[in-house]
C-alpha cells in the first residue's frame, strides 16, 4: 500500500505549458515535440525537497539502477538505497553511474499529484477530446553520463527536464524499430528494455536535447533512448492512458498470454468488438497469475546496496559507496 506523506495540495499559480500554440494541439501524440514548461521553477523539485522525499520513499515504489557509461558495455543492475539519507543518495548518484526512479510519486505525495492534475487539466483544455484519467509520474534522478537504453513504453509518455541536460533519441513506432510481438512481451514481462536495438536505427531517430524548462512528448510506443550529458539530471517522467491506450494495453497483455500460455501464433489486435471484450476479461483474470509474477521477478533481481562512504582507511568493497 502506498503512503501519503503530505495531504495539502499546492496549486501552481503559473501555467505549466508556456509556449503552447495551435500546431502543438495537432502534433501532440502524433509526432515528437519539444515544448517549454515551468515545472523546473517549482520548489518541489529542489534538491532539498527531493532529498526529503527520498528519505521516506516506500521501497515498493522506487527503482535504483546502475548503468554502463555511454561508451561502455551494456550494464543494467537493480539495487537498493540501503540506509542512506536522501541527500547521501543524491550524492551517490552525482558521483556514480546510476539512476533512481521515484515511481508513482502522485500516490506517495499529494503535492506532486496536484502538479499532474494541473498538467492534465491544461492538456484537456488544449487538445480537443483529450482525456487521460489514468496517469502517473516518476521523478528520475540520474548521474552525469548515465543512460537509459533503447526501449518502448506501453502507456503514453512524456519527459520533463528539471535539472541538468540530456539527449533523447526518439525512433518511429513501427517495424523494424518495434513490433507488435515485442509490445505484447513488454506487457507480459514488464521489461521495456527487451526491445532489440541496432546502431543504424539512429539514422532514423529524431534527436532532441533537453534543458531545464523543456519537455518532450512522442507518439505512443515510439522507442527511445536517453543519454545524460556530463551533469546530474533530474527529470519527471509522466505516463498516461486514454481510453484507446488502455484498450491497446489490454490487447497487448491478452495477446501475450494467448501466445505464451496457449500457443497462439498471431492473435488479432482489434480494439473493439466481441474478441476485444473477451481479451479484456482474459487479461483481467490472468494478469496477476503466479507464473506472470514469477517471470517478472526473475527478470529484476536486486544485486547491490548503496553504502555510506567511509573516509579512511580505504577498503575493497563491491558495494557502491555514497
Ligand atoms: Fe521510456
PDB file of C-alpha atoms and ligand atoms in Angstrom:
ATOM      1  CA  UNK A   1       0.000   0.000   0.000  1.00  0.00           C
ATOM      2  CA  UNK A   2       1.347   3.454  -0.773  1.00  0.00           C
ATOM      3  CA  UNK A   3       1.882   6.057   1.911  1.00  0.00           C
ATOM      4  CA  UNK A   4       0.747   9.655   1.748  1.00  0.00           C
ATOM      5  CA  UNK A   5       3.226  11.974   3.440  1.00  0.00           C
ATOM      6  CA  UNK A   6       1.661  15.278   2.677  1.00  0.00           C
ATOM      7  CA  UNK A   7      -2.018  15.836   2.140  1.00  0.00           C
ATOM      8  CA  UNK A   8      -2.092  19.578   1.434  1.00  0.00           C
ATOM      9  CA  UNK A   9      -2.198  20.119  -2.325  1.00  0.00           C
ATOM     10  CA  UNK A  10      -0.250  23.124  -3.589  1.00  0.00           C
ATOM     11  CA  UNK A  11      -1.830  24.835  -6.567  1.00  0.00           C
ATOM     12  CA  UNK A  12       0.785  26.054  -9.022  1.00  0.00           C
ATOM     13  CA  UNK A  13      -0.036  29.637  -9.923  1.00  0.00           C
ATOM     14  CA  UNK A  14       1.525  29.807 -13.401  1.00  0.00           C
ATOM     15  CA  UNK A  15       0.539  27.674 -16.416  1.00  0.00           C
ATOM     16  CA  UNK A  16       2.711  24.588 -16.840  1.00  0.00           C
ATOM     17  CA  UNK A  17       2.944  24.808 -20.641  1.00  0.00           C
ATOM     18  CA  UNK A  18       4.444  28.170 -21.602  1.00  0.00           C
ATOM     19  CA  UNK A  19       4.765  28.080 -25.419  1.00  0.00           C
ATOM     20  CA  UNK A  20       1.763  26.001 -26.496  1.00  0.00           C
ATOM     21  CA  UNK A  21       0.225  27.039 -29.833  1.00  0.00           C
ATOM     22  CA  UNK A  22      -2.379  25.724 -32.288  1.00  0.00           C
ATOM     23  CA  UNK A  23       0.025  23.409 -34.093  1.00  0.00           C
ATOM     24  CA  UNK A  24       1.008  21.820 -30.764  1.00  0.00           C
ATOM     25  CA  UNK A  25      -2.581  20.665 -30.262  1.00  0.00           C
ATOM     26  CA  UNK A  26      -2.437  18.871 -33.621  1.00  0.00           C
ATOM     27  CA  UNK A  27       1.021  17.380 -33.118  1.00  0.00           C
ATOM     28  CA  UNK A  28       0.616  16.032 -29.563  1.00  0.00           C
ATOM     29  CA  UNK A  29       0.763  12.228 -29.611  1.00  0.00           C
ATOM     30  CA  UNK A  30       1.299  12.134 -33.387  1.00  0.00           C
ATOM     31  CA  UNK A  31       4.845  13.453 -33.705  1.00  0.00           C
ATOM     32  CA  UNK A  32       7.771  14.016 -31.309  1.00  0.00           C
ATOM     33  CA  UNK A  33       7.538  17.580 -29.978  1.00  0.00           C
ATOM     34  CA  UNK A  34       9.628  19.652 -27.578  1.00  0.00           C
ATOM     35  CA  UNK A  35       7.775  22.272 -25.538  1.00  0.00           C
ATOM     36  CA  UNK A  36       8.630  24.847 -22.880  1.00  0.00           C
ATOM     37  CA  UNK A  37       7.318  24.364 -19.330  1.00  0.00           C
ATOM     38  CA  UNK A  38       7.533  25.996 -15.906  1.00  0.00           C
ATOM     39  CA  UNK A  39       7.911  22.945 -13.620  1.00  0.00           C
ATOM     40  CA  UNK A  40      11.662  23.444 -13.197  1.00  0.00           C
ATOM     41  CA  UNK A  41      10.830  26.542 -11.128  1.00  0.00           C
ATOM     42  CA  UNK A  42       8.749  24.577  -8.604  1.00  0.00           C
ATOM     43  CA  UNK A  43      10.333  24.269  -5.131  1.00  0.00           C
ATOM     44  CA  UNK A  44       9.049  20.677  -5.114  1.00  0.00           C
ATOM     45  CA  UNK A  45      11.926  19.770  -7.443  1.00  0.00           C
ATOM     46  CA  UNK A  46      14.702  21.475  -5.447  1.00  0.00           C
ATOM     47  CA  UNK A  47      17.477  19.172  -4.210  1.00  0.00           C
ATOM     48  CA  UNK A  48      16.373  19.705  -0.600  1.00  0.00           C
ATOM     49  CA  UNK A  49      12.779  18.749  -1.419  1.00  0.00           C
ATOM     50  CA  UNK A  50      13.938  15.681  -3.366  1.00  0.00           C
ATOM     51  CA  UNK A  51      16.299  14.593  -0.570  1.00  0.00           C
ATOM     52  CA  UNK A  52      13.409  14.815   1.879  1.00  0.00           C
ATOM     53  CA  UNK A  53      11.184  12.838  -0.475  1.00  0.00           C
ATOM     54  CA  UNK A  54      13.794  10.070  -0.864  1.00  0.00           C
ATOM     55  CA  UNK A  55      14.237   9.839   2.935  1.00  0.00           C
ATOM     56  CA  UNK A  56      10.852   8.214   3.361  1.00  0.00           C
ATOM     57  CA  UNK A  57      10.086   6.890  -0.124  1.00  0.00           C
ATOM     58  CA  UNK A  58       8.417   3.449   0.071  1.00  0.00           C
ATOM     59  CA  UNK A  59      10.636   0.582  -1.164  1.00  0.00           C
ATOM     60  CA  UNK A  60       7.858  -0.762  -3.360  1.00  0.00           C
ATOM     61  CA  UNK A  61       7.740   2.482  -5.353  1.00  0.00           C
ATOM     62  CA  UNK A  62      11.356   3.124  -6.295  1.00  0.00           C
ATOM     63  CA  UNK A  63      13.899   1.538  -8.615  1.00  0.00           C
ATOM     64  CA  UNK A  64      17.651   2.176  -8.373  1.00  0.00           C
ATOM     65  CA  UNK A  65      19.546   1.130 -11.487  1.00  0.00           C
ATOM     66  CA  UNK A  66      23.264   1.092 -12.233  1.00  0.00           C
ATOM     67  CA  UNK A  67      24.020   1.525 -15.943  1.00  0.00           C
ATOM     68  CA  UNK A  68      27.143   1.496 -18.106  1.00  0.00           C
ATOM     69  CA  UNK A  69      28.679   4.741 -19.381  1.00  0.00           C
ATOM     70  CA  UNK A  70      27.965   5.990 -22.880  1.00  0.00           C
ATOM     71  CA  UNK A  71      30.875   4.117 -24.477  1.00  0.00           C
ATOM     72  CA  UNK A  72      30.839   1.143 -22.086  1.00  0.00           C
ATOM     73  CA  UNK A  73      29.445  -2.334 -22.446  1.00  0.00           C
ATOM     74  CA  UNK A  74      25.769  -2.560 -21.579  1.00  0.00           C
ATOM     75  CA  UNK A  75      25.204  -2.807 -17.809  1.00  0.00           C
ATOM     76  CA  UNK A  76      21.853  -2.920 -16.029  1.00  0.00           C
ATOM     77  CA  UNK A  77      21.776  -3.814 -12.323  1.00  0.00           C
ATOM     78  CA  UNK A  78      18.974  -3.141  -9.883  1.00  0.00           C
ATOM     79  CA  UNK A  79      19.897  -2.034  -6.373  1.00  0.00           C
ATOM     80  CA  UNK A  80      18.671  -0.760  -3.020  1.00  0.00           C
ATOM     81  CA  UNK A  81      19.407   2.593  -1.356  1.00  0.00           C
ATOM     82  CA  UNK A  82      20.181   0.868   1.958  1.00  0.00           C
ATOM     83  CA  UNK A  83      20.084   3.186   4.964  1.00  0.00           C
ATOM     84  CA  UNK A  84      21.494   6.243   3.208  1.00  0.00           C
ATOM     85  CA  UNK A  85      19.709   9.551   3.702  1.00  0.00           C
ATOM     86  CA  UNK A  86      18.097  11.186   0.690  1.00  0.00           C
ATOM     87  CA  UNK A  87      20.934  13.736   0.472  1.00  0.00           C
ATOM     88  CA  UNK A  88      23.503  10.916   0.518  1.00  0.00           C
ATOM     89  CA  UNK A  89      21.624   9.021  -2.179  1.00  0.00           C
ATOM     90  CA  UNK A  90      21.704  12.123  -4.404  1.00  0.00           C
ATOM     91  CA  UNK A  91      25.449  12.477  -3.787  1.00  0.00           C
ATOM     92  CA  UNK A  92      25.990   8.790  -4.651  1.00  0.00           C
ATOM     93  CA  UNK A  93      24.131   9.380  -7.907  1.00  0.00           C
ATOM     94  CA  UNK A  94      26.153  12.538  -8.605  1.00  0.00           C
ATOM     95  CA  UNK A  95      29.388  10.532  -8.188  1.00  0.00           C
ATOM     96  CA  UNK A  96      28.270   7.279  -9.808  1.00  0.00           C
ATOM     97  CA  UNK A  97      26.562   5.957 -12.916  1.00  0.00           C
ATOM     98  CA  UNK A  98      23.029   5.306 -11.723  1.00  0.00           C
ATOM     99  CA  UNK A  99      19.500   6.480 -11.857  1.00  0.00           C
ATOM    100  CA  UNK A 100      16.821   6.486  -9.202  1.00  0.00           C
ATOM    101  CA  UNK A 101      13.201   6.387 -10.304  1.00  0.00           C
ATOM    102  CA  UNK A 102      10.730   7.543  -7.637  1.00  0.00           C
ATOM    103  CA  UNK A 103       7.732   5.885  -9.247  1.00  0.00           C
ATOM    104  CA  UNK A 104       4.077   6.706  -8.612  1.00  0.00           C
ATOM    105  CA  UNK A 105       5.025   9.965  -6.931  1.00  0.00           C
ATOM    106  CA  UNK A 106       1.406  11.141  -7.175  1.00  0.00           C
ATOM    107  CA  UNK A 107       0.405   8.317  -4.806  1.00  0.00           C
ATOM    108  CA  UNK A 108       3.229   8.952  -2.356  1.00  0.00           C
ATOM    109  CA  UNK A 109       2.850  12.722  -2.016  1.00  0.00           C
ATOM    110  CA  UNK A 110      -0.293  14.690  -2.851  1.00  0.00           C
ATOM    111  CA  UNK A 111       1.678  17.812  -3.770  1.00  0.00           C
ATOM    112  CA  UNK A 112       3.018  16.022  -6.852  1.00  0.00           C
ATOM    113  CA  UNK A 113      -0.448  14.732  -7.684  1.00  0.00           C
ATOM    114  CA  UNK A 114      -1.569  18.373  -7.786  1.00  0.00           C
ATOM    115  CA  UNK A 115       1.127  19.042 -10.390  1.00  0.00           C
ATOM    116  CA  UNK A 116      -0.032  16.121 -12.554  1.00  0.00           C
ATOM    117  CA  UNK A 117      -3.631  17.255 -12.185  1.00  0.00           C
ATOM    118  CA  UNK A 118      -2.658  20.691 -13.454  1.00  0.00           C
ATOM    119  CA  UNK A 119      -0.680  19.230 -16.396  1.00  0.00           C
ATOM    120  CA  UNK A 120      -3.599  17.074 -17.489  1.00  0.00           C
ATOM    121  CA  UNK A 121      -6.102  19.854 -16.862  1.00  0.00           C
ATOM    122  CA  UNK A 122      -4.149  22.019 -19.318  1.00  0.00           C
ATOM    123  CA  UNK A 123      -3.839  19.168 -21.842  1.00  0.00           C
ATOM    124  CA  UNK A 124      -7.584  18.534 -21.611  1.00  0.00           C
ATOM    125  CA  UNK A 125      -8.342  22.179 -22.299  1.00  0.00           C
ATOM    126  CA  UNK A 126      -5.871  22.468 -25.207  1.00  0.00           C
ATOM    127  CA  UNK A 127      -6.323  19.174 -27.121  1.00  0.00           C
ATOM    128  CA  UNK A 128      -9.871  18.512 -28.390  1.00  0.00           C
ATOM    129  CA  UNK A 129     -11.214  15.257 -26.938  1.00  0.00           C
ATOM    130  CA  UNK A 130      -8.119  14.548 -24.836  1.00  0.00           C
ATOM    131  CA  UNK A 131      -8.919  12.726 -21.605  1.00  0.00           C
ATOM    132  CA  UNK A 132      -6.378  10.634 -19.713  1.00  0.00           C
ATOM    133  CA  UNK A 133      -7.921   9.564 -16.421  1.00  0.00           C
ATOM    134  CA  UNK A 134      -5.027   7.187 -15.673  1.00  0.00           C
ATOM    135  CA  UNK A 135      -1.706   8.963 -15.195  1.00  0.00           C
ATOM    136  CA  UNK A 136       1.373   8.513 -13.136  1.00  0.00           C
ATOM    137  CA  UNK A 137       4.614  10.384 -12.509  1.00  0.00           C
ATOM    138  CA  UNK A 138       8.132   9.233 -11.704  1.00  0.00           C
ATOM    139  CA  UNK A 139      10.944  11.538 -10.588  1.00  0.00           C
ATOM    140  CA  UNK A 140      14.158  10.383 -12.205  1.00  0.00           C
ATOM    141  CA  UNK A 141      17.445  11.439 -10.590  1.00  0.00           C
ATOM    142  CA  UNK A 142      20.383  10.304 -12.681  1.00  0.00           C
ATOM    143  CA  UNK A 143      24.171  10.533 -12.844  1.00  0.00           C
ATOM    144  CA  UNK A 144      26.320  12.503 -15.265  1.00  0.00           C
ATOM    145  CA  UNK A 145      26.693  10.441 -18.482  1.00  0.00           C
ATOM    146  CA  UNK A 146      24.199   7.802 -17.281  1.00  0.00           C
ATOM    147  CA  UNK A 147      21.883   6.408 -19.896  1.00  0.00           C
ATOM    148  CA  UNK A 148      18.555   4.721 -20.367  1.00  0.00           C
ATOM    149  CA  UNK A 149      18.892   2.087 -23.066  1.00  0.00           C
ATOM    150  CA  UNK A 150      16.627   1.711 -26.102  1.00  0.00           C
ATOM    151  CA  UNK A 151      13.125   0.705 -25.049  1.00  0.00           C
ATOM    152  CA  UNK A 152       9.416   1.258 -25.703  1.00  0.00           C
ATOM    153  CA  UNK A 153       6.682   2.030 -23.168  1.00  0.00           C
ATOM    154  CA  UNK A 154       3.076   0.855 -23.361  1.00  0.00           C
ATOM    155  CA  UNK A 155       1.310   3.936 -21.932  1.00  0.00           C
ATOM    156  CA  UNK A 156       1.536   7.430 -23.426  1.00  0.00           C
ATOM    157  CA  UNK A 157       4.749   9.084 -22.233  1.00  0.00           C
ATOM    158  CA  UNK A 158       6.301  12.490 -21.832  1.00  0.00           C
ATOM    159  CA  UNK A 159       9.560  13.610 -20.245  1.00  0.00           C
ATOM    160  CA  UNK A 160      10.079  16.876 -18.357  1.00  0.00           C
ATOM    161  CA  UNK A 161      13.568  18.184 -17.753  1.00  0.00           C
ATOM    162  CA  UNK A 162      14.118  19.875 -14.376  1.00  0.00           C
ATOM    163  CA  UNK A 163      17.865  19.862 -13.650  1.00  0.00           C
ATOM    164  CA  UNK A 164      20.831  19.190 -15.990  1.00  0.00           C
ATOM    165  CA  UNK A 165      20.794  18.318 -19.672  1.00  0.00           C
ATOM    166  CA  UNK A 166      20.135  15.180 -21.660  1.00  0.00           C
ATOM    167  CA  UNK A 167      19.870  13.977 -25.235  1.00  0.00           C
ATOM    168  CA  UNK A 168      16.835  11.939 -26.248  1.00  0.00           C
ATOM    169  CA  UNK A 169      16.649   9.752 -29.364  1.00  0.00           C
ATOM    170  CA  UNK A 170      13.064   9.020 -30.493  1.00  0.00           C
ATOM    171  CA  UNK A 171      12.506   6.325 -33.146  1.00  0.00           C
ATOM    172  CA  UNK A 172       9.457   5.518 -35.325  1.00  0.00           C
ATOM    173  CA  UNK A 173       6.817   3.414 -33.555  1.00  0.00           C
ATOM    174  CA  UNK A 174       6.751   0.705 -36.213  1.00  0.00           C
ATOM    175  CA  UNK A 175       8.672  -2.273 -37.587  1.00  0.00           C
ATOM    176  CA  UNK A 176      11.656  -2.728 -37.642  1.00  0.00           C
ATOM    177  CA  UNK A 177      12.112  -0.405 -34.653  1.00  0.00           C
ATOM    178  CA  UNK A 178       9.393  -2.093 -32.576  1.00  0.00           C
ATOM    179  CA  UNK A 179       6.925  -4.882 -33.383  1.00  0.00           C
ATOM    180  CA  UNK A 180       3.509  -5.857 -32.054  1.00  0.00           C
ATOM    181  CA  UNK A 181       5.030  -9.049 -30.686  1.00  0.00           C
ATOM    182  CA  UNK A 182       7.587  -7.020 -28.714  1.00  0.00           C
ATOM    183  CA  UNK A 183       4.880  -4.767 -27.268  1.00  0.00           C
ATOM    184  CA  UNK A 184       2.965  -7.844 -26.156  1.00  0.00           C
ATOM    185  CA  UNK A 185       6.065  -9.242 -24.427  1.00  0.00           C
ATOM    186  CA  UNK A 186       6.603  -5.915 -22.657  1.00  0.00           C
ATOM    187  CA  UNK A 187       3.043  -6.156 -21.322  1.00  0.00           C
ATOM    188  CA  UNK A 188       3.626  -9.673 -20.013  1.00  0.00           C
ATOM    189  CA  UNK A 189       7.130  -9.437 -18.575  1.00  0.00           C
ATOM    190  CA  UNK A 190       7.107  -5.743 -17.607  1.00  0.00           C
ATOM    191  CA  UNK A 191      10.550  -5.413 -19.258  1.00  0.00           C
ATOM    192  CA  UNK A 192      10.550  -2.470 -21.639  1.00  0.00           C
ATOM    193  CA  UNK A 193      14.259  -2.960 -22.351  1.00  0.00           C
ATOM    194  CA  UNK A 194      13.778  -6.283 -24.123  1.00  0.00           C
ATOM    195  CA  UNK A 195      13.264  -4.494 -27.454  1.00  0.00           C
ATOM    196  CA  UNK A 196      16.389  -5.142 -29.585  1.00  0.00           C
ATOM    197  CA  UNK A 197      18.428  -2.138 -30.734  1.00  0.00           C
ATOM    198  CA  UNK A 198      20.811  -1.753 -33.642  1.00  0.00           C
ATOM    199  CA  UNK A 199      23.090   1.308 -34.022  1.00  0.00           C
ATOM    200  CA  UNK A 200      21.851   2.045 -37.575  1.00  0.00           C
ATOM    201  CA  UNK A 201      18.427   2.834 -36.084  1.00  0.00           C
ATOM    202  CA  UNK A 202      19.952   6.182 -35.043  1.00  0.00           C
ATOM    203  CA  UNK A 203      19.875   7.361 -38.668  1.00  0.00           C
ATOM    204  CA  UNK A 204      16.088   7.251 -38.399  1.00  0.00           C
ATOM    205  CA  UNK A 205      15.783   8.807 -34.950  1.00  0.00           C
ATOM    206  CA  UNK A 206      14.738  12.309 -34.050  1.00  0.00           C
ATOM    207  CA  UNK A 207      17.455  13.588 -31.701  1.00  0.00           C
ATOM    208  CA  UNK A 208      16.347  16.238 -29.213  1.00  0.00           C
ATOM    209  CA  UNK A 209      18.410  17.879 -26.470  1.00  0.00           C
ATOM    210  CA  UNK A 210      16.567  18.851 -23.311  1.00  0.00           C
ATOM    211  CA  UNK A 211      17.464  21.529 -20.780  1.00  0.00           C
ATOM    212  CA  UNK A 212      15.572  22.595 -17.638  1.00  0.00           C
ATOM    213  CA  UNK A 213      12.223  24.094 -18.623  1.00  0.00           C
ATOM    214  CA  UNK A 214      11.805  21.865 -21.700  1.00  0.00           C
ATOM    215  CA  UNK A 215       9.719  18.725 -22.110  1.00  0.00           C
ATOM    216  CA  UNK A 216       9.224  16.098 -24.807  1.00  0.00           C
ATOM    217  CA  UNK A 217       6.151  14.232 -25.951  1.00  0.00           C
ATOM    218  CA  UNK A 218       6.226  11.463 -28.564  1.00  0.00           C
ATOM    219  CA  UNK A 219       3.808   9.069 -30.287  1.00  0.00           C
ATOM    220  CA  UNK A 220       2.509   6.016 -28.449  1.00  0.00           C
ATOM    221  CA  UNK A 221       5.016   3.124 -28.231  1.00  0.00           C
ATOM    222  CA  UNK A 222       7.756   5.065 -30.058  1.00  0.00           C
ATOM    223  CA  UNK A 223      11.058   3.504 -28.912  1.00  0.00           C
ATOM    224  CA  UNK A 224      13.519   5.926 -27.358  1.00  0.00           C
ATOM    225  CA  UNK A 225      16.807   6.055 -25.520  1.00  0.00           C
ATOM    226  CA  UNK A 226      18.360   8.747 -23.362  1.00  0.00           C
ATOM    227  CA  UNK A 227      21.915   9.917 -22.787  1.00  0.00           C
ATOM    228  CA  UNK A 228      22.691  12.317 -19.939  1.00  0.00           C
ATOM    229  CA  UNK A 229      25.230  14.974 -20.696  1.00  0.00           C
ATOM    230  CA  UNK A 230      28.035  15.424 -18.189  1.00  0.00           C
ATOM    231  CA  UNK A 231      25.912  16.647 -15.270  1.00  0.00           C
ATOM    232  CA  UNK A 232      23.492  15.412 -12.636  1.00  0.00           C
ATOM    233  CA  UNK A 233      19.974  15.199 -14.090  1.00  0.00           C
ATOM    234  CA  UNK A 234      16.527  15.445 -12.556  1.00  0.00           C
ATOM    235  CA  UNK A 235      13.551  14.731 -14.807  1.00  0.00           C
ATOM    236  CA  UNK A 236       9.890  13.919 -14.405  1.00  0.00           C
ATOM    237  CA  UNK A 237       8.551  11.050 -16.491  1.00  0.00           C
ATOM    238  CA  UNK A 238       4.806  11.071 -16.921  1.00  0.00           C
ATOM    239  CA  UNK A 239       2.834   8.129 -18.281  1.00  0.00           C
ATOM    240  CA  UNK A 240      -0.853   8.272 -19.098  1.00  0.00           C
ATOM    241  CA  UNK A 241      -3.650   6.253 -20.632  1.00  0.00           C
ATOM    242  CA  UNK A 242      -6.549   7.496 -22.682  1.00  0.00           C
ATOM    243  CA  UNK A 243      -9.393   5.053 -23.392  1.00  0.00           C
ATOM    244  CA  UNK A 244      -7.748   3.915 -26.650  1.00  0.00           C
ATOM    245  CA  UNK A 245      -4.340   3.478 -24.988  1.00  0.00           C
ATOM    246  CA  UNK A 246      -5.986   1.461 -22.214  1.00  0.00           C
ATOM    247  CA  UNK A 247      -7.628  -0.803 -24.796  1.00  0.00           C
ATOM    248  CA  UNK A 248      -4.357  -1.275 -26.679  1.00  0.00           C
ATOM    249  CA  UNK A 249      -2.646  -2.221 -23.402  1.00  0.00           C
ATOM    250  CA  UNK A 250      -5.373  -4.805 -22.660  1.00  0.00           C
ATOM    251  CA  UNK A 251      -4.911  -6.326 -26.121  1.00  0.00           C
ATOM    252  CA  UNK A 252      -1.117  -6.449 -25.691  1.00  0.00           C
ATOM    253  CA  UNK A 253      -1.470  -8.289 -22.389  1.00  0.00           C
ATOM    254  CA  UNK A 254      -4.168 -10.693 -23.622  1.00  0.00           C
ATOM    255  CA  UNK A 255      -2.243 -11.487 -26.813  1.00  0.00           C
ATOM    256  CA  UNK A 256       0.929 -12.149 -24.820  1.00  0.00           C
ATOM    257  CA  UNK A 257      -0.969 -14.587 -22.606  1.00  0.00           C
ATOM    258  CA  UNK A 258      -2.506 -16.260 -25.676  1.00  0.00           C
ATOM    259  CA  UNK A 259       0.953 -16.668 -27.221  1.00  0.00           C
ATOM    260  CA  UNK A 260       2.934 -17.712 -24.147  1.00  0.00           C
ATOM    261  CA  UNK A 261       0.315 -19.759 -22.294  1.00  0.00           C
ATOM    262  CA  UNK A 262      -1.922 -21.105 -25.026  1.00  0.00           C
ATOM    263  CA  UNK A 263       0.389 -21.279 -28.076  1.00  0.00           C
ATOM    264  CA  UNK A 264      -1.474 -18.836 -30.357  1.00  0.00           C
ATOM    265  CA  UNK A 265       0.772 -17.726 -33.242  1.00  0.00           C
ATOM    266  CA  UNK A 266      -0.578 -14.287 -34.225  1.00  0.00           C
ATOM    267  CA  UNK A 267      -3.609 -13.121 -32.222  1.00  0.00           C
ATOM    268  CA  UNK A 268      -5.576 -10.279 -33.839  1.00  0.00           C
ATOM    269  CA  UNK A 269      -5.426  -6.732 -32.462  1.00  0.00           C
ATOM    270  CA  UNK A 270      -8.959  -5.266 -32.750  1.00  0.00           C
ATOM    271  CA  UNK A 271      -9.642  -2.579 -30.101  1.00  0.00           C
ATOM    272  CA  UNK A 272     -13.400  -3.168 -30.031  1.00  0.00           C
ATOM    273  CA  UNK A 273     -15.969  -5.929 -30.686  1.00  0.00           C
ATOM    274  CA  UNK A 274     -16.507  -9.356 -29.122  1.00  0.00           C
ATOM    275  CA  UNK A 275     -12.900 -10.590 -29.435  1.00  0.00           C
ATOM    276  CA  UNK A 276     -11.646  -7.440 -27.748  1.00  0.00           C
ATOM    277  CA  UNK A 277     -14.191  -7.878 -24.923  1.00  0.00           C
ATOM    278  CA  UNK A 278     -13.087 -11.490 -24.387  1.00  0.00           C
ATOM    279  CA  UNK A 279      -9.449 -10.385 -24.245  1.00  0.00           C
ATOM    280  CA  UNK A 280     -10.291  -7.658 -21.762  1.00  0.00           C
ATOM    281  CA  UNK A 281     -11.724 -10.322 -19.458  1.00  0.00           C
ATOM    282  CA  UNK A 282      -8.845 -12.740 -20.115  1.00  0.00           C
ATOM    283  CA  UNK A 283      -6.098 -10.278 -19.245  1.00  0.00           C
ATOM    284  CA  UNK A 284      -8.001  -9.061 -16.185  1.00  0.00           C
ATOM    285  CA  UNK A 285      -8.351 -12.602 -14.855  1.00  0.00           C
ATOM    286  CA  UNK A 286      -4.813 -13.695 -15.630  1.00  0.00           C
ATOM    287  CA  UNK A 287      -2.590 -10.622 -15.289  1.00  0.00           C
ATOM    288  CA  UNK A 288      -1.771 -11.342 -11.638  1.00  0.00           C
ATOM    289  CA  UNK A 289      -1.301 -15.090 -12.089  1.00  0.00           C
ATOM    290  CA  UNK A 290       1.629 -16.620 -10.189  1.00  0.00           C
ATOM    291  CA  UNK A 291       3.567 -17.576 -13.342  1.00  0.00           C
ATOM    292  CA  UNK A 292       3.443 -13.997 -14.605  1.00  0.00           C
ATOM    293  CA  UNK A 293       4.599 -12.547 -11.265  1.00  0.00           C
ATOM    294  CA  UNK A 294       7.433 -15.068 -11.102  1.00  0.00           C
ATOM    295  CA  UNK A 295       8.527 -14.400 -14.688  1.00  0.00           C
ATOM    296  CA  UNK A 296       8.680 -10.669 -13.871  1.00  0.00           C
ATOM    297  CA  UNK A 297      10.518 -11.082 -10.553  1.00  0.00           C
ATOM    298  CA  UNK A 298      13.092 -13.418 -12.137  1.00  0.00           C
ATOM    299  CA  UNK A 299      13.965 -10.658 -14.568  1.00  0.00           C
ATOM    300  CA  UNK A 300      14.529  -7.973 -11.883  1.00  0.00           C
ATOM    301  CA  UNK A 301      16.777  -9.281  -9.057  1.00  0.00           C
ATOM    302  CA  UNK A 302      18.261  -6.726  -6.602  1.00  0.00           C
ATOM    303  CA  UNK A 303      22.044  -7.115  -6.851  1.00  0.00           C
ATOM    304  CA  UNK A 304      23.615  -4.191  -4.956  1.00  0.00           C
ATOM    305  CA  UNK A 305      23.061  -1.917  -1.965  1.00  0.00           C
ATOM    306  CA  UNK A 306      24.367   1.619  -1.546  1.00  0.00           C
ATOM    307  CA  UNK A 307      26.723   2.017   1.415  1.00  0.00           C
ATOM    308  CA  UNK A 308      27.831   5.096   3.295  1.00  0.00           C
ATOM    309  CA  UNK A 309      31.307   6.207   2.293  1.00  0.00           C
ATOM    310  CA  UNK A 310      33.893   5.516   4.999  1.00  0.00           C
ATOM    311  CA  UNK A 311      36.500   8.258   4.913  1.00  0.00           C
ATOM    312  CA  UNK A 312      39.564   6.166   5.942  1.00  0.00           C
ATOM    313  CA  UNK A 313      41.106   3.728   5.630  1.00  0.00           C
ATOM    314  CA  UNK A 314      40.111   2.806   2.047  1.00  0.00           C
ATOM    315  CA  UNK A 315      38.796  -0.770   1.753  1.00  0.00           C
ATOM    316  CA  UNK A 316      37.908  -3.070  -1.122  1.00  0.00           C
ATOM    317  CA  UNK A 317      34.138  -3.338  -1.423  1.00  0.00           C
ATOM    318  CA  UNK A 318      31.798  -4.498  -4.136  1.00  0.00           C
ATOM    319  CA  UNK A 319      29.042  -2.212  -2.885  1.00  0.00           C
ATOM    320  CA  UNK A 320      28.561   1.241  -4.349  1.00  0.00           C
ATOM    321  CA  UNK A 321      29.605   3.886  -1.801  1.00  0.00           C
ATOM    322  CA  UNK A 322      27.913   7.248  -1.390  1.00  0.00           C
TER     323      UNK A 322
HETATM  324 FE1  LIG B   1      10.625   5.406 -21.611  1.00  0.00          FE
END
